[in-house]
Coordinates of C-alpha atoms and ligand atoms in Angstrom, one line a residue:
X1 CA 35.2 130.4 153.2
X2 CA 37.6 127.9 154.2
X3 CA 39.4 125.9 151.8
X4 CA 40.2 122.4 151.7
X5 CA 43.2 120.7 149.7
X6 CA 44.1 116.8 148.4
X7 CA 47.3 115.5 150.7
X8 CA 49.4 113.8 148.5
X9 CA 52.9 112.6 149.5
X10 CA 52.9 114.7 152.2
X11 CA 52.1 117.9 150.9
X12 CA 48.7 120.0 150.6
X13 CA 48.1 120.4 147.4
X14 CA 45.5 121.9 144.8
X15 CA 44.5 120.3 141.9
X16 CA 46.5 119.7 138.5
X17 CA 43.9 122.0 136.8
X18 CA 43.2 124.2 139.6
X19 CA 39.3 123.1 139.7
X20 CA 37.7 123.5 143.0
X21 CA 34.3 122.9 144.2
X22 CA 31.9 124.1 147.0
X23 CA 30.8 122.3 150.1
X24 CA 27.3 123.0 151.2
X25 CA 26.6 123.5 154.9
X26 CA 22.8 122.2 154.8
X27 CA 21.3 124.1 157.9
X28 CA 22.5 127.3 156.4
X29 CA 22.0 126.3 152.8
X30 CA 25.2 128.1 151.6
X31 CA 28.6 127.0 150.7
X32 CA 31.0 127.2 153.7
X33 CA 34.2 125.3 152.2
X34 CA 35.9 125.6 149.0
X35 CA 37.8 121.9 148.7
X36 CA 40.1 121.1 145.7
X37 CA 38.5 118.9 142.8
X38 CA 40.1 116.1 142.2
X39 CA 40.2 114.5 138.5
X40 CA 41.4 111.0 137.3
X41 CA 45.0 112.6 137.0
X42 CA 44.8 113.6 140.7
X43 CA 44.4 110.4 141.6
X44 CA 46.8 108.8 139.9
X45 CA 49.3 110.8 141.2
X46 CA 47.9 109.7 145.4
X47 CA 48.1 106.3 144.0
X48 CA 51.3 106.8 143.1
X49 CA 52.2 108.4 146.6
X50 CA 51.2 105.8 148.2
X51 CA 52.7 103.6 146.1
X52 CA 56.6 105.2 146.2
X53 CA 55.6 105.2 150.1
X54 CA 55.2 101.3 150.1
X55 CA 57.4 100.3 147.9
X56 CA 60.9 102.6 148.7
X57 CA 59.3 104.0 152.4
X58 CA 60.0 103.4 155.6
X59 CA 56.4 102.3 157.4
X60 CA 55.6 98.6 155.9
X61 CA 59.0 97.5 157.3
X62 CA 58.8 99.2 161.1
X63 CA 57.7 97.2 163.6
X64 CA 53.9 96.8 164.4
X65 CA 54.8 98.5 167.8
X66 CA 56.2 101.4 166.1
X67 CA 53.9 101.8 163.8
X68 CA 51.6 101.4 166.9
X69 CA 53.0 104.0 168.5
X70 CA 52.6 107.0 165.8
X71 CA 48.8 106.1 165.3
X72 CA 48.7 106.6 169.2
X73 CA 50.0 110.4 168.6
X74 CA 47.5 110.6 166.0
X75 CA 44.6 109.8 167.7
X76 CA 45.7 112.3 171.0
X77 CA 45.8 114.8 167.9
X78 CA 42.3 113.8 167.3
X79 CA 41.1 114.0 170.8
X80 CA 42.9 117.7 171.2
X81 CA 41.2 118.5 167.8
X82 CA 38.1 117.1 168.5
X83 CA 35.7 120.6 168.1
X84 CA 37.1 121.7 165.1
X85 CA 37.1 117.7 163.7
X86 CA 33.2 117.5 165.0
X87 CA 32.2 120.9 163.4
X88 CA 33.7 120.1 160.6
X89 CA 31.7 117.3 159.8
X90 CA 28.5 119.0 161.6
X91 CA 28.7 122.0 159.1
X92 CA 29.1 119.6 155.9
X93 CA 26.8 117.1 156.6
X94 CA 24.0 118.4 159.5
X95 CA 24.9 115.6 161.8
X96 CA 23.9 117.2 165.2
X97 CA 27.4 118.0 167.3
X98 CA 26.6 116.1 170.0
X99 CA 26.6 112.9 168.1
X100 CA 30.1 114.0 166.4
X101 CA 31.3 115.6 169.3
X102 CA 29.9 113.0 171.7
X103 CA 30.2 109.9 169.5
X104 CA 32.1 110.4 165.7
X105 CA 35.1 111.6 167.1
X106 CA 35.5 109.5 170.1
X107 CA 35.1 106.5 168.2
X108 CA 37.6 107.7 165.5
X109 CA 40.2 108.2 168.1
X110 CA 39.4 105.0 169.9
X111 CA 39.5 102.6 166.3
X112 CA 42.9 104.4 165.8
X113 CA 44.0 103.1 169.2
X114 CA 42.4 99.8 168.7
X115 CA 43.9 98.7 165.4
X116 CA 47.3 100.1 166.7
X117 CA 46.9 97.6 170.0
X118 CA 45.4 94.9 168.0
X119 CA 47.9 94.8 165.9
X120 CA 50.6 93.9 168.0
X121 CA 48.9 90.9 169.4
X122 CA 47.5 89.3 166.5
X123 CA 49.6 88.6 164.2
X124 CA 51.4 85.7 165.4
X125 CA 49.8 82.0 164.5
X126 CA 52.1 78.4 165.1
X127 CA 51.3 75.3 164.2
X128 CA 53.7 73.2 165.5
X129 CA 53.6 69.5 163.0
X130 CA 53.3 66.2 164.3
X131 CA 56.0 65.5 161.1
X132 CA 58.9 67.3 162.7
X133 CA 58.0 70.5 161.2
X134 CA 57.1 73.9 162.0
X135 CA 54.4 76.3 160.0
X136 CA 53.7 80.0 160.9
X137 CA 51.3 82.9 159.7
X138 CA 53.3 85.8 158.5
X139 CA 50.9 89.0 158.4
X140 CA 52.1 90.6 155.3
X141 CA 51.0 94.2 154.5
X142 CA 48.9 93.8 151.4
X143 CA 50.1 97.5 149.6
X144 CA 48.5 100.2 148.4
X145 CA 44.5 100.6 149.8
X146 CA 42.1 102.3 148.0
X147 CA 39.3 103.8 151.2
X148 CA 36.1 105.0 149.3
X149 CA 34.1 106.5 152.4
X150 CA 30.3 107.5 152.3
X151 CA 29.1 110.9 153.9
X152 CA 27.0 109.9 157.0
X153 CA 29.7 109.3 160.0
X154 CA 32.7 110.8 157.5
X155 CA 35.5 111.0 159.8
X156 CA 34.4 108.2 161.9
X157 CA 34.2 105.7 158.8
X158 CA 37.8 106.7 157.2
X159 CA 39.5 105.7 160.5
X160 CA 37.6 102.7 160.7
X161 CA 39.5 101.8 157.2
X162 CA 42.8 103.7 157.7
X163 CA 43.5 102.6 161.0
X164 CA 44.0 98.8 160.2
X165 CA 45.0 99.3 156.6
X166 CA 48.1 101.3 158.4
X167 CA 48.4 99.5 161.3
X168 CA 49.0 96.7 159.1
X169 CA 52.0 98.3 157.1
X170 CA 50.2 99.3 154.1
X171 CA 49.6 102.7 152.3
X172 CA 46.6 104.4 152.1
X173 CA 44.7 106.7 149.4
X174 CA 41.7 108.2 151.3
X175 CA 38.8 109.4 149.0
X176 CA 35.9 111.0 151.3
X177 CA 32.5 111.4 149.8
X178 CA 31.9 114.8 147.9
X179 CA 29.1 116.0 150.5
X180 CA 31.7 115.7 153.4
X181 CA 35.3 116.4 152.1
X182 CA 36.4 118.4 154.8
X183 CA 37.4 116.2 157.9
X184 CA 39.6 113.8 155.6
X185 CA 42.0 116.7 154.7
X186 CA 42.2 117.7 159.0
X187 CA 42.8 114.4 159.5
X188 CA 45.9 114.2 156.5
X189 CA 47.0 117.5 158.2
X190 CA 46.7 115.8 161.8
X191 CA 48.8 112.4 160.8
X192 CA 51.8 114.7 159.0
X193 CA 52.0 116.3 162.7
X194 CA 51.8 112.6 164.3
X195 CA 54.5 111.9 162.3
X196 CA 53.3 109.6 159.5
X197 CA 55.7 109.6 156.7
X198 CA 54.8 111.3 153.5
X199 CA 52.8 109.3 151.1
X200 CA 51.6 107.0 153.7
X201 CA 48.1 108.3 154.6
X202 CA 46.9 110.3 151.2
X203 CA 43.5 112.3 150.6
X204 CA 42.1 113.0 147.0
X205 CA 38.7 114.9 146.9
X206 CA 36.0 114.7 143.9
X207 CA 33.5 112.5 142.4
X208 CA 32.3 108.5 142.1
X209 CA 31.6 107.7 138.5
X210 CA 34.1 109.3 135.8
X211 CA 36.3 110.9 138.5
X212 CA 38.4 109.8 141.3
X213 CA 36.8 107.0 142.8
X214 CA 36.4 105.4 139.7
X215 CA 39.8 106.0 139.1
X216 CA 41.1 104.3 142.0
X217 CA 38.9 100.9 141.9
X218 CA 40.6 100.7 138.2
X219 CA 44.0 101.2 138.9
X220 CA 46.2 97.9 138.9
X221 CA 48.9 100.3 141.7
X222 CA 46.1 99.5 144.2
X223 CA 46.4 95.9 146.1
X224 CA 42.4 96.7 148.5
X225 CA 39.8 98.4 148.3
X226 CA 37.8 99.3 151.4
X227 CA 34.3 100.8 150.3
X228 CA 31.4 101.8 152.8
X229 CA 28.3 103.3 150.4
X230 CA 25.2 102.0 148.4
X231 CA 24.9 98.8 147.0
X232 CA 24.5 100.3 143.6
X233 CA 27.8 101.8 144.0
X234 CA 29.3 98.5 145.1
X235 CA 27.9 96.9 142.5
X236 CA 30.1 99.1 139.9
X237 CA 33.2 98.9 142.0
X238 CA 33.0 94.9 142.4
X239 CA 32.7 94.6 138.8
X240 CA 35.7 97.4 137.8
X241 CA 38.0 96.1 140.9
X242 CA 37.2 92.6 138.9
X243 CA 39.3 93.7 135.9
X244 CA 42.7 94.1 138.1
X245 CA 41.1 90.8 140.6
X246 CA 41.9 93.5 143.5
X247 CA 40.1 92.0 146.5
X248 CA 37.0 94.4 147.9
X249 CA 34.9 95.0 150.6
X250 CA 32.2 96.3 150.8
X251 CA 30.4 97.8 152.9
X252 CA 26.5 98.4 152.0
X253 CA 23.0 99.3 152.3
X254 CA 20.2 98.1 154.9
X255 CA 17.2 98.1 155.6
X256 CA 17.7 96.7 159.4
X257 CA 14.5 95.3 160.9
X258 CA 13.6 95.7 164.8
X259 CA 11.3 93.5 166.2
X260 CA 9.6 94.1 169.2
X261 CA 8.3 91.2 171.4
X262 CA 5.5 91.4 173.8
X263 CA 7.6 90.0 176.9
X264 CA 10.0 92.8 176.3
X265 CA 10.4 95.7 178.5
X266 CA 8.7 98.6 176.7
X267 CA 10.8 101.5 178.0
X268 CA 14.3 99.6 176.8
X269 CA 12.3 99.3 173.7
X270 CA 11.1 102.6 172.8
X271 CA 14.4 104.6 173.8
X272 CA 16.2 101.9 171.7
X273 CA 13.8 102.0 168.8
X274 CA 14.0 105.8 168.9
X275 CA 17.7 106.0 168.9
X276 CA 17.9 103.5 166.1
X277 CA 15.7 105.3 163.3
X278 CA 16.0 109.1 164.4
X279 CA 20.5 109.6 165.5
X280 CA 21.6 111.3 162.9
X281 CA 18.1 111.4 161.1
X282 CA 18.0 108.0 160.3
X283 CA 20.9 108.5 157.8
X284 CA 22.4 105.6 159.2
X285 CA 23.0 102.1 157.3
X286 CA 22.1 100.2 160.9
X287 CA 19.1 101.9 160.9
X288 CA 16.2 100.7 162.5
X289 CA 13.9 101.9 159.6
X290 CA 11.4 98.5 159.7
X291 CA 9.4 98.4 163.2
X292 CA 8.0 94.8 163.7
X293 CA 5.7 95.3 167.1
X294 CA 3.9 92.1 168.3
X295 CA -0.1 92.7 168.3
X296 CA -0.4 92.8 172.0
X297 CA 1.8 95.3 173.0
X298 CA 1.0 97.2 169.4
X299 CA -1.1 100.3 170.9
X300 CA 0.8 100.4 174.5
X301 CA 4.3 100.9 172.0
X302 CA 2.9 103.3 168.9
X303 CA 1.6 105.3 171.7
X304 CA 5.1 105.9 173.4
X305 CA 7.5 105.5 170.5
X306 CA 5.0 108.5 168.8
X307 CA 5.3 110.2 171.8
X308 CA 8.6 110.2 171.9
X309 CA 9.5 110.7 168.7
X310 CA 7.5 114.2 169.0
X311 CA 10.0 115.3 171.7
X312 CA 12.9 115.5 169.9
X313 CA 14.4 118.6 168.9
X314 CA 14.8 119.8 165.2
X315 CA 17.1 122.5 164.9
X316 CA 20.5 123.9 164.1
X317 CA 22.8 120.9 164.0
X318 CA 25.8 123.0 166.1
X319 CA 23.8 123.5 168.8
X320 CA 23.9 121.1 171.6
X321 CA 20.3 120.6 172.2
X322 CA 19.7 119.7 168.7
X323 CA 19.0 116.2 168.4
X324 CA 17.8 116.2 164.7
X325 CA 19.7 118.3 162.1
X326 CA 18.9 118.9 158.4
X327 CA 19.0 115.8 156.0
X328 CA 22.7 115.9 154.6
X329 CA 21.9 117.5 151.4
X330 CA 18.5 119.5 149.2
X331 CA 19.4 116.2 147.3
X332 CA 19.4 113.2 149.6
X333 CA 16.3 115.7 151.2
X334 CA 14.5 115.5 148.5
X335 CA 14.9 111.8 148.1
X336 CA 13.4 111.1 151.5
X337 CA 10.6 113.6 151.2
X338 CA 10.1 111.7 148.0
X339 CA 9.3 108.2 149.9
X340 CA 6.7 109.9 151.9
X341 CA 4.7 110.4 148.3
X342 CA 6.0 106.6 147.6
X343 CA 4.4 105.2 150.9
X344 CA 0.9 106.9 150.3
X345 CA 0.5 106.3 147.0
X346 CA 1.1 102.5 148.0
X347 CA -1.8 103.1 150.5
X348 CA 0.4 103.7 154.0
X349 CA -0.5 106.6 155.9
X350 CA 2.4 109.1 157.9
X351 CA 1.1 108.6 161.5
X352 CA 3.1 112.0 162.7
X353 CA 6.2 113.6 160.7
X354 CA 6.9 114.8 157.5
X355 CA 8.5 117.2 155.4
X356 CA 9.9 120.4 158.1
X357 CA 11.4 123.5 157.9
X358 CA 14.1 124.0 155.1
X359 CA 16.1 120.8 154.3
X360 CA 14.4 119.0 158.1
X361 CA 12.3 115.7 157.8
X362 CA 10.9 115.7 161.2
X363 CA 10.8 112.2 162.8
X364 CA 8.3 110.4 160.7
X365 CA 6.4 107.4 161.7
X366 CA 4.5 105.1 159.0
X367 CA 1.6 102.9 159.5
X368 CA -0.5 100.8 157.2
X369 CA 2.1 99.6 154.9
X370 CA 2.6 96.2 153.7
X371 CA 5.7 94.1 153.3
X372 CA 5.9 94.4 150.2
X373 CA 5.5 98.2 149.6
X374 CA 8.2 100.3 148.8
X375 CA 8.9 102.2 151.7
X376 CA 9.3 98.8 153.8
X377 CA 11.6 96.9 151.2
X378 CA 13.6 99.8 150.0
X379 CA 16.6 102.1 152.2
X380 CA 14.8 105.5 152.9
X381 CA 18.4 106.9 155.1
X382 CA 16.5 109.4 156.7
X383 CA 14.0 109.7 159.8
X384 CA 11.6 107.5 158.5
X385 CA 9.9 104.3 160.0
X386 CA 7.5 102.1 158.8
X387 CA 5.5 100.0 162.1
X388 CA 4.0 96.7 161.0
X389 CA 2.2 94.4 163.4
X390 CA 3.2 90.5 163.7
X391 CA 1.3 87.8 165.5
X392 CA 4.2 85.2 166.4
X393 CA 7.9 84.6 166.2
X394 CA 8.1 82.7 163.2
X395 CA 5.8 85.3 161.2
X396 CA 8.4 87.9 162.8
X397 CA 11.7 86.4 161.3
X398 CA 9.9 85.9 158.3
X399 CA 9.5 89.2 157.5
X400 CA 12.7 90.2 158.8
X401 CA 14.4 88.4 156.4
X402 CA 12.1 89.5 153.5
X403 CA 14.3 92.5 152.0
X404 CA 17.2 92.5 149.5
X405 CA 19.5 93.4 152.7
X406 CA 21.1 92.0 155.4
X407 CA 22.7 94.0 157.6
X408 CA 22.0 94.1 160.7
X409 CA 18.8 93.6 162.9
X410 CA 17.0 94.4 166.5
X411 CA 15.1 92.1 168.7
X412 CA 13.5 92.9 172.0
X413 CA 12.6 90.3 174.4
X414 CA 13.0 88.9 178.1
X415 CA 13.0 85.9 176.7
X416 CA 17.2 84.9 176.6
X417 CA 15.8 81.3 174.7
X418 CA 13.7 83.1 171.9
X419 CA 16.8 85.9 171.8
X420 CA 19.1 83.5 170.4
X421 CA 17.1 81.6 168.4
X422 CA 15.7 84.2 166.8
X423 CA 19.0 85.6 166.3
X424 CA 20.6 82.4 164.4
X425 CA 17.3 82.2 162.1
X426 CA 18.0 85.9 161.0
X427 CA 20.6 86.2 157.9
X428 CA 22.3 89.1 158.6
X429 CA 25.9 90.8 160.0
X430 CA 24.7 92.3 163.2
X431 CA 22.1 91.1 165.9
X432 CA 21.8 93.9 168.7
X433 CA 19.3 92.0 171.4
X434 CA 17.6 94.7 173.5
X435 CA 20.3 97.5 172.5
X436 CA 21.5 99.0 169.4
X437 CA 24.7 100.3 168.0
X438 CA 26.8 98.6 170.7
X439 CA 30.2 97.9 169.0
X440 CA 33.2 95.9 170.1
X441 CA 35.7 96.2 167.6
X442 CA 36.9 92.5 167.7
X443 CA 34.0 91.5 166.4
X444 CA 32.9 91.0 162.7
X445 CA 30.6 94.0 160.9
X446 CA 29.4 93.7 157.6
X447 CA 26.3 92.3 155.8
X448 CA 24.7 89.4 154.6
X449 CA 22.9 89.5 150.9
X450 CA 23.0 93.3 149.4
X451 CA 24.5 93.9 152.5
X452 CA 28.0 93.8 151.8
X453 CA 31.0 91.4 150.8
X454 CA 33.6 90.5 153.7
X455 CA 33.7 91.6 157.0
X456 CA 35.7 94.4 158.8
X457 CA 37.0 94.6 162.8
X458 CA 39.1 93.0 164.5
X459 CA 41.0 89.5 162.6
X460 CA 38.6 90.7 159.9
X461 CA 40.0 93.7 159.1
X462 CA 43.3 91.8 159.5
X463 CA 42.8 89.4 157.3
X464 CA 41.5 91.6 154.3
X465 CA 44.6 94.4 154.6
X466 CA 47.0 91.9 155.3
X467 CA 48.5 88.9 152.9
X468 CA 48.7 86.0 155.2
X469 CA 51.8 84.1 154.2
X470 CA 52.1 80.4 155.3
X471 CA 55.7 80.0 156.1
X472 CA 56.8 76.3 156.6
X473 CA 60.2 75.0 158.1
X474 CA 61.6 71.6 158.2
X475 CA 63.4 71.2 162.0
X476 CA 66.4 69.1 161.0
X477 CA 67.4 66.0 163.8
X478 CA 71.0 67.5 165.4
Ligands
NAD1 P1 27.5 106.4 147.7 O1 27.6 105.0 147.3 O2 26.7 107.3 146.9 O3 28.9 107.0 147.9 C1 29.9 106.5 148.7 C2 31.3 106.9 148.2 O4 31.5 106.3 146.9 C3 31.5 108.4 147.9 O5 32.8 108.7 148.3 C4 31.3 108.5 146.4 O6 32.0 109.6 145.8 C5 31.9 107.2 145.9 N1 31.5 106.7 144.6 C6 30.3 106.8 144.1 N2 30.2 106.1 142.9 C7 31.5 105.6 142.7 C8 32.1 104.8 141.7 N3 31.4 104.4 140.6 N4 33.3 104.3 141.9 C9 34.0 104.7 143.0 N5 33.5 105.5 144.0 C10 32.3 105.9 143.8 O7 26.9 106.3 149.2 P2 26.5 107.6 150.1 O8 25.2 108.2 149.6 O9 27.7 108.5 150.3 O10 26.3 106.9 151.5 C11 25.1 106.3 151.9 C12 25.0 104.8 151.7 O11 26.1 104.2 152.4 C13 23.8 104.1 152.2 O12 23.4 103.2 151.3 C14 24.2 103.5 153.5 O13 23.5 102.4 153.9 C15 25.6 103.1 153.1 N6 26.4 102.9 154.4 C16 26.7 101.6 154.7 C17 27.4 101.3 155.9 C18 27.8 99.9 156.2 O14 28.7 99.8 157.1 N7 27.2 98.9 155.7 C19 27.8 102.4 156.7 C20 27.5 103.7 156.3 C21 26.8 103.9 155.1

């Protein structure tokens, strides 16, 4: 077994009572990692690592280029770590290794290097006054952030809420979700060796509600907190970060919708449909879990998409042919197999798929369900998708925008008119038109309705781990 410890100003450490618990490798079905349980107390005492960090240390007063400079190092320690980073992550969670190796990690070293160059060229605004004065933006670090991270891209998601809450001068506690502890502490370990100053970058394990991430959305020490998870969950944090008015964002469920036009071209749209509702078995907020195919092209599409989706390999998540691994836990498994009973009882029918071998779902494709059933309104997070037929564009947005969520969306079309029309008429954070997943980290992510509150990237992320001061001078006549 390995074994798995909080970082807390600087150290790795066990818990004050000693309580551990066990992480569950889902292929294998055993424990593999034994990972310090953190309680209220434990995180306390990361808050107040952070907060000694902040408040007496050196890193909110070096320079943005300095700071720049160590998460740099840090992310060439992620790219020389990057098998044991990807297997670590892989064996918690069942996320096939070539999407950690080949993607999660990757993108973890790259927001590091992006926040540290962004950074340095952002965070100067003038307005020079028509009254003989002279008002700046000063980019203040905010303090001490509070990152509460879900399980499905685990290493991936913390940088994408470290990396700018550091780069920005502030300290960080770093609480990784239960079913995926493991990477977070590697990562602590990796930024000591970069040479991040102890208490700046801090990692308590353990539990949501009555544990430690409760813990940190009540404590006044924290200044932000940065949460990716359900919207039930954000709903409690929202209203206990409300007590302290510590700003959130949030970061939230979907239930993205992917409409396929009959001008499109059919191949872009079946590898893109595929790779939207079946990478990492569809445990992915961006999913493409609601397949909108216009009625003419409806047979020519179910026909490829199924075949397709009956290609892909089920299997043992480390190896590299593997492109679906088990669901993340017998838990969230059970969930998902759950929906399948859901859909048929509200009259839908599993076109190919189900329940596999073990804790698998093997690529699952829906038909017959209505909008309004359950398995079309409600976030499956696995490798389920429900296909419904549409008749014209308006009917299409329509029924794209008839969900609690708004996340993010897919349209498919030659048509570069209809694209962004279609795109301005749906209310969501993301439009991808005739890809999916492409990211550029300037941009704004985040989610309209249950969605999420706020955005994160680029001035986004700025703007919510930073306290923009407006600093106004009066240039006196010689
Ligand atoms: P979750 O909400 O159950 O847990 C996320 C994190 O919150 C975990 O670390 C958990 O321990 C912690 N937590 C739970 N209850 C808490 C509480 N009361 N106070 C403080 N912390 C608490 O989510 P999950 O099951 O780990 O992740 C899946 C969900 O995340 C899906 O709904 C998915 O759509 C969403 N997600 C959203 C995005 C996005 O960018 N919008 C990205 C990835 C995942």
């Amino acid at each position: 077994m390995e074994s798995f410890g909080h970082v807390i100003g600087g150290e790795e450490v066990e818990s004050r009572d000693g309580a551990t618990f066990e992480s569950v490798d889902p292929w294998e079905r055993t424990g593999w990692a034994t990972v310090a349980l953190g309680s209220p107390a434990d995180a306390d005492r990361a808050v107040a690592a952070a907060r000694a960090a902040f408040d007496n240390g050196p890193w909110p007063r070096l320079s943005l280029a300095e700071r720049g400079r160590i998460l740099h190092r840090l992310a060439d320690l992620v790219e020389a770590n990057a098998v044991e980073l990807a297997t670590a992550d892989t064996t918690d969670m069942g996320k096939p290794i070539r999407e950690t190796l080949g993607h999660d990690v990757p993108r973890a070293a790259q927001n590091l290097r992006f926040f540290a160059d962004h950074s340095t060229v952002t965070a100067a605004e003038s307005f020079p006054m028509a009254t003989g004065h002279h008002a700046y933006t000063q980019y203040d670090p905010a303090g001490v952030v509070a990152a509460i991270v879900p399980w499905n891209f685990p290493l991936m998601m913390a940088t994408w809420k470290v990396a700018p809450a550091l780069a920005w001068g502030n300290t960080v506690v770093l609480k990784p979700a239960e079913q995926s502890p493991a990477s977070a502490t590697l990562l602590a370990r990796l930024a000591l060796a970069a040479g991040l100053p102890p208490g700046v970058l801090n990692v308590v394990h353990g539990y949501g509600p009555g544990s430690v991430g409760q813990a940190l959305t009540e404590s006044p020490q924290v200044d932000r907190i940065t949460f990716t998870g359900e919207t039930t969950t954000g709903r409690a944090i929202s209203r206990a970060a409300a007590e302290n008015l510590t700003p959130v964002s949030l970061e939230l469920g979907g239930k993205g919708a992917n409409i396929v036009f009959d001008d499109c071209d059919i191949d872009r749209a079946v590898h893109w449909s595929i790779r939207a509702i079946f990478s990492n078995s569809g445990q992915v907020c961006l999913a493409g879990s609601r397949l909108y195919v216009q009625r003419g092209v409806l047979d020519t599409f179910l026909r490829r998409f199924t075949e397709a989706a009956q290609r892909l390999v089920i299997g043992n998540p480390k190896e590299r042919s593997t492109e679906l691994g088990p669901l993340s836990s017998e838990e969230h498994f059970r969930k998902v197999a759950g929906y399948l009973d859901i859909a048929a009882a509200d009259g839908a029918r599993v076109h190919t798929g189900g329940v596999g071998d073990g804790w698998t779902i093997r690529p699952t494709i829906v038909v017959g369900a209505g909008q309004r059933a359950r398995i079309t309104q409600e976030e499956v997070f696995g490798p389920v998708v429900v296909v419904l037929p549409f008749d014209d564009e308006q009917e299409a947005v329509a029924a794209a925008n008839d969900t609690p969520y708004g996340l993010n969306a897919m349209l498919f079309t030659r048509d570069l008119s209809r694209a962004h029309r279609v795109s301005r008429a749906l209310r969501v954070g993301t439009v991808w038109t005739n890809c999916f997943f492409v990211r550029d980290l300037r941009a704004p992510f985040g989610g309209a309705k249950n969605s999420g509150v706020g955005r994160e990237g680029g001035v986004f992320s700025r703007d919510f781990f930073t306290e923009p001061k407006a600093v106004v001078m009066e240039i006196a006549d010689a």
